[in-house]
Coordinates of C-alpha atoms and ligand atoms in Angstrom, one line a residue:
M20 CA 12.2 -37.0 18.1
S21 CA 12.5 -33.8 16.6
V22 CA 9.2 -31.6 16.2
H23 CA 11.1 -29.2 13.9
K24 CA 8.7 -28.7 10.8
E25 CA 11.0 -28.7 7.2
V26 CA 10.2 -25.7 5.5
R27 CA 10.7 -25.7 1.7
K28 CA 12.8 -22.7 1.1
V29 CA 12.2 -20.7 -2.2
T30 CA 15.1 -20.7 -4.4
T31 CA 15.6 -19.1 -7.8
N32 CA 15.1 -22.9 -9.2
V33 CA 11.9 -22.8 -7.3
L34 CA 10.9 -19.7 -9.3
Q35 CA 11.9 -21.3 -12.7
E36 CA 9.8 -24.1 -11.8
M37 CA 6.7 -22.0 -10.7
K38 CA 7.0 -20.1 -14.2
R39 CA 7.2 -23.6 -16.0
S40 CA 4.2 -24.8 -14.0
G41 CA 2.2 -21.7 -14.4
E42 CA 2.0 -20.9 -10.6
K43 CA 2.1 -17.2 -10.1
I44 CA 5.1 -15.7 -8.1
S45 CA 3.9 -13.5 -5.2
M46 CA 6.5 -10.8 -4.1
L47 CA 6.4 -8.1 -1.6
T48 CA 8.9 -5.3 -0.2
A49 CA 10.1 -5.3 3.5
Y50 CA 12.6 -3.4 5.1
D51 CA 12.7 -4.4 8.9
Y52 CA 12.6 -7.5 10.9
S53 CA 9.3 -7.2 12.5
L54 CA 7.1 -6.7 9.1
A55 CA 9.5 -9.3 7.3
R56 CA 8.6 -12.0 9.9
I57 CA 4.6 -11.7 9.3
V58 CA 5.2 -11.4 5.5
D59 CA 7.4 -14.5 5.5
H60 CA 5.0 -16.4 7.8
A61 CA 2.2 -15.4 5.7
G62 CA 3.5 -17.3 2.8
I63 CA 5.1 -14.8 0.3
D64 CA 7.3 -16.2 -2.4
V65 CA 10.1 -13.5 -2.6
I66 CA 10.9 -10.4 -0.3
L67 CA 12.4 -7.6 -2.0
V68 CA 14.5 -5.3 0.3
G69 CA 13.7 -2.5 -2.2
D70 CA 15.6 0.9 -2.6
S71 CA 12.0 2.2 -2.2
A72 CA 13.3 2.1 1.6
S73 CA 14.6 5.4 0.7
N74 CA 10.9 6.7 0.2
V75 CA 8.9 4.8 2.7
M76 CA 11.0 4.6 5.4
A77 CA 13.6 7.6 5.3
G78 CA 10.9 10.1 3.6
H79 CA 13.2 10.8 0.6
E80 CA 11.5 11.9 -2.4
T81 CA 13.3 9.6 -4.8
T82 CA 15.3 6.5 -4.2
L83 CA 18.5 7.9 -5.1
P84 CA 19.9 8.9 -1.6
I85 CA 20.1 5.5 0.1
T86 CA 23.3 4.2 0.7
L87 CA 25.1 1.0 0.3
D88 CA 25.3 0.6 4.3
Q89 CA 21.6 1.6 4.7
M90 CA 20.7 -1.1 2.5
I91 CA 22.7 -3.8 3.9
Y92 CA 21.3 -2.8 7.5
H93 CA 17.6 -3.1 5.9
A94 CA 18.6 -6.4 4.4
S95 CA 20.3 -7.9 7.4
S96 CA 17.2 -7.1 9.7
V97 CA 15.0 -8.8 6.9
I98 CA 17.4 -11.9 6.9
R99 CA 17.1 -12.5 10.4
A100 CA 13.3 -12.8 10.1
I101 CA 13.1 -15.2 7.2
D102 CA 12.3 -19.1 7.3
R103 CA 11.2 -19.9 3.7
A104 CA 11.3 -16.6 1.2
L105 CA 13.9 -16.0 -1.3
V106 CA 15.4 -12.4 -0.5
V107 CA 16.6 -10.1 -3.0
V108 CA 18.3 -6.9 -2.2
D109 CA 18.2 -3.7 -4.2
M110 CA 21.7 -2.5 -5.3
P111 CA 21.5 1.3 -4.6
F112 CA 22.0 4.2 -6.9
G113 CA 25.7 4.7 -7.4
S114 CA 26.9 1.3 -5.9
Y115 CA 27.1 -0.4 -9.4
Q116 CA 26.9 2.4 -12.4
G117 CA 30.7 3.2 -12.1
N118 CA 32.3 0.1 -13.4
S119 CA 31.9 -3.7 -13.1
K120 CA 34.7 -4.0 -10.4
E121 CA 32.8 -1.6 -8.2
A122 CA 29.6 -3.4 -8.9
L123 CA 31.0 -6.8 -8.0
S124 CA 32.7 -5.4 -4.7
S125 CA 29.1 -3.7 -3.7
A126 CA 27.1 -7.0 -4.5
I127 CA 29.8 -9.2 -2.4
R128 CA 29.3 -6.5 0.8
I129 CA 25.6 -7.2 0.5
M130 CA 25.8 -11.0 0.3
K131 CA 28.4 -11.2 3.2
E132 CA 27.3 -8.4 5.4
S133 CA 23.6 -9.0 5.0
G134 CA 23.4 -13.0 4.4
A135 CA 20.7 -12.1 1.5
H136 CA 20.3 -14.7 -1.5
S137 CA 20.3 -12.2 -4.5
V138 CA 20.6 -8.6 -5.6
K139 CA 18.5 -6.5 -8.2
M140 CA 19.8 -4.2 -10.7
E141 CA 18.1 -1.4 -12.6
G142 CA 19.0 -1.4 -16.6
G143 CA 19.4 -3.4 -19.7
K144 CA 22.7 -3.9 -21.9
E145 CA 24.5 -0.8 -20.5
I146 CA 25.1 -2.8 -17.2
K147 CA 25.5 -6.2 -19.0
E148 CA 29.3 -6.3 -17.9
S149 CA 28.5 -5.7 -14.2
I150 CA 25.8 -8.4 -14.3
E151 CA 28.3 -10.9 -15.7
R152 CA 31.0 -10.2 -13.4
I153 CA 28.5 -10.4 -10.3
L154 CA 27.0 -13.8 -11.8
S155 CA 30.7 -15.0 -12.0
A156 CA 31.2 -14.6 -8.3
G157 CA 28.0 -16.9 -7.8
I158 CA 25.5 -14.0 -7.0
P159 CA 22.2 -14.4 -8.4
V160 CA 21.0 -11.4 -10.2
M161 CA 17.5 -10.0 -10.8
G162 CA 16.9 -7.3 -13.6
H163 CA 14.5 -4.5 -13.5
L164 CA 13.3 -2.5 -16.6
G165 CA 10.7 -0.4 -17.4
L166 CA 10.2 2.6 -14.9
T167 CA 13.4 2.5 -13.2
P168 CA 13.3 4.8 -10.3
Q169 CA 17.1 5.4 -10.0
S170 CA 16.8 7.1 -13.5
I171 CA 13.8 9.4 -12.5
Y172 CA 15.9 12.7 -13.4
K173 CA 16.4 11.4 -16.9
F174 CA 12.9 10.2 -17.3
G175 CA 11.5 13.5 -15.6
T176 CA 8.1 11.8 -14.6
Y177 CA 6.8 8.6 -12.9
N178 CA 4.5 8.2 -16.0
V179 CA 3.9 4.7 -17.6
R180 CA 7.2 3.8 -19.9
A181 CA 7.4 2.3 -23.3
K182 CA 4.4 3.2 -24.7
E183 CA 6.1 4.5 -27.8
E184 CA 7.3 1.8 -30.1
E185 CA 11.0 2.7 -30.0
E186 CA 11.0 2.4 -26.3
A187 CA 9.2 -0.6 -26.4
K188 CA 11.2 -2.2 -28.9
K189 CA 14.7 -1.3 -26.5
L190 CA 12.9 -3.0 -23.6
I191 CA 12.3 -6.2 -25.5
E192 CA 15.9 -6.3 -26.7
D193 CA 16.9 -5.5 -23.0
A194 CA 14.8 -8.3 -21.5
H195 CA 16.7 -10.6 -24.1
V196 CA 19.8 -9.4 -23.3
L197 CA 19.4 -10.0 -19.4
E198 CA 17.9 -13.3 -19.8
K199 CA 20.9 -14.5 -21.9
T200 CA 23.3 -12.8 -19.6
G201 CA 22.0 -15.1 -16.8
C202 CA 19.8 -13.0 -14.9
F203 CA 17.3 -15.6 -12.8
A204 CA 14.2 -13.3 -12.9
L205 CA 13.1 -9.7 -14.3
V206 CA 10.9 -7.1 -12.8
L207 CA 8.9 -5.0 -15.3
E208 CA 7.5 -1.5 -13.8
K209 CA 4.9 0.5 -15.1
I210 CA 4.5 -0.6 -18.7
P211 CA 1.6 -1.4 -21.0
A212 CA 0.2 -5.0 -19.9
A213 CA 0.4 -6.1 -23.6
L214 CA 3.9 -5.5 -23.8
A215 CA 4.9 -7.2 -20.4
T216 CA 2.7 -10.1 -21.7
Q217 CA 5.0 -10.3 -24.7
V218 CA 8.3 -10.1 -22.8
A219 CA 7.0 -12.9 -20.2
K220 CA 6.1 -15.2 -23.3
E221 CA 9.5 -14.6 -25.0
I222 CA 11.9 -15.4 -22.2
A223 CA 12.1 -18.2 -20.4
I224 CA 12.9 -16.5 -16.7
P225 CA 10.0 -15.4 -14.6
V226 CA 8.9 -12.1 -15.2
I227 CA 7.4 -10.0 -12.1
G228 CA 5.4 -7.2 -12.9
I229 CA 4.4 -4.0 -10.8
G230 CA 1.8 -2.0 -13.1
A231 CA 2.3 -4.4 -15.7
G232 CA -0.9 -6.1 -16.0
G233 CA -1.6 -9.9 -15.2
G234 CA 0.1 -11.5 -18.2
V235 CA 3.3 -12.0 -16.3
D236 CA 4.8 -14.7 -14.0
G237 CA 3.9 -12.8 -11.0
Q238 CA 3.4 -9.6 -9.0
V239 CA 5.3 -7.0 -6.7
L240 CA 3.9 -4.5 -4.6
V241 CA 5.7 -2.0 -1.9
L242 CA 4.5 -3.3 1.3
H243 CA 3.6 0.1 2.8
D244 CA 1.4 0.8 -0.3
M245 CA -0.6 -2.2 -0.3
L246 CA -1.0 -2.1 3.5
G247 CA -2.3 1.6 3.3
L248 CA 0.1 3.1 5.5
N249 CA 0.0 6.2 3.3
K250 CA -2.8 8.1 1.7
E251 CA -1.0 10.3 -0.9
F252 CA 0.4 7.4 -3.3
S253 CA -2.5 6.3 -5.2
P254 CA -1.4 5.0 -8.7
R255 CA -4.2 2.9 -10.6
F256 CA -2.0 -0.5 -10.3
L257 CA -2.0 -0.4 -6.6
R258 CA -4.7 -2.4 -4.7
R259 CA -4.9 -1.8 -1.0
Y260 CA -5.5 -4.5 1.2
L261 CA -5.8 -2.6 4.6
N262 CA -6.2 1.0 5.6
L263 CA -3.3 1.0 8.2
Y264 CA -3.1 4.9 8.0
D265 CA -6.5 5.2 9.9
A266 CA -6.1 2.3 12.0
I267 CA -3.0 3.5 13.5
T268 CA -4.4 6.9 13.7
E269 CA -7.2 5.6 15.8
A270 CA -5.2 3.4 18.0
V271 CA -2.6 6.2 18.7
S272 CA -5.4 8.7 19.3
S273 CA -7.0 6.2 22.0
Y274 CA -3.7 5.9 23.5
V275 CA -3.2 9.7 23.9
E276 CA -7.0 10.1 25.2
D277 CA -6.4 7.2 27.8
V278 CA -3.0 8.7 29.0
K279 CA -4.5 12.2 29.6
S280 CA -7.6 10.9 31.1
K281 CA -5.4 8.7 33.4
D282 CA -7.4 5.6 32.4
F283 CA -4.0 3.9 31.1
P284 CA -2.7 2.4 33.2
N285 CA -5.3 0.9 35.3
E286 CA -4.9 -1.5 38.3
R287 CA -4.4 -4.6 36.2
E288 CA -1.8 -2.8 34.3
Q289 CA 0.9 -2.1 37.0
Y290 CA 2.7 -3.8 39.7
Ligands
KIV308 O1 12.4 -0.6 -4.7 C1 11.5 -1.3 -4.8 O2 10.6 -1.2 -4.3 C2 11.4 -1.7 -6.2 C3 9.7 -2.5 -6.5 C4 9.0 -1.3 -6.8 C5 9.9 -3.6 -7.6 O3 12.2 -2.0 -6.9

């Protein structure tokens, strides 16, 4: 008799069902095997291999420098850890903006080489053709509107987006375009809560917010931020569930002290 416990995997259909039934969707980023394993076992619905890896893993100021090869490396590490969560991989800057043919070959590389379940792309109607082409290859696409960090040099700041009527109107139009084109879900980043709530009501696909209030269908945070691995990044929308920066500092200081004082290793910690 098998003792293997059947795990109900999260799929794009499950997310649709969660929206319909009003169950909120939980999503976090992960970029490596060890943390992805914990996050998956803790019951997260969606893991995003975000291009925020460029910031939190590689120390870059923006998400622009991370490459397709690097995203595939992170994604394949995450995939090896997963039993249940749906894994979404960010298409990095420069891998899809050129034309739809290039976009499709980038998406195919991500799916083939990492084993991921879907991709995420930043932008609205200007990337419609690329989304269509990727979808036609059977690859699910998650959209991303509002503060889209790959466009930081166009925006100039990481401030809240779509506060003015014209930008809000364009965001609503883009959300409808992404829904109609066939995206399975949409991330809305750092926009007024009322606007995000309106979008989540108007479109049938799940809307997952970050800094977009509680009226959407789910929430996403960057794992390193919510675990308190850094002290510098403190936007209003961030809730820190741990202070790992201080906990790790304390652990490493104790280790250094124990090595210097010859307390480590002791009799029982050697052969
Ligand atoms: O790269 C990322 O972590 C993201 C989230 C902020 C949504 O795109």
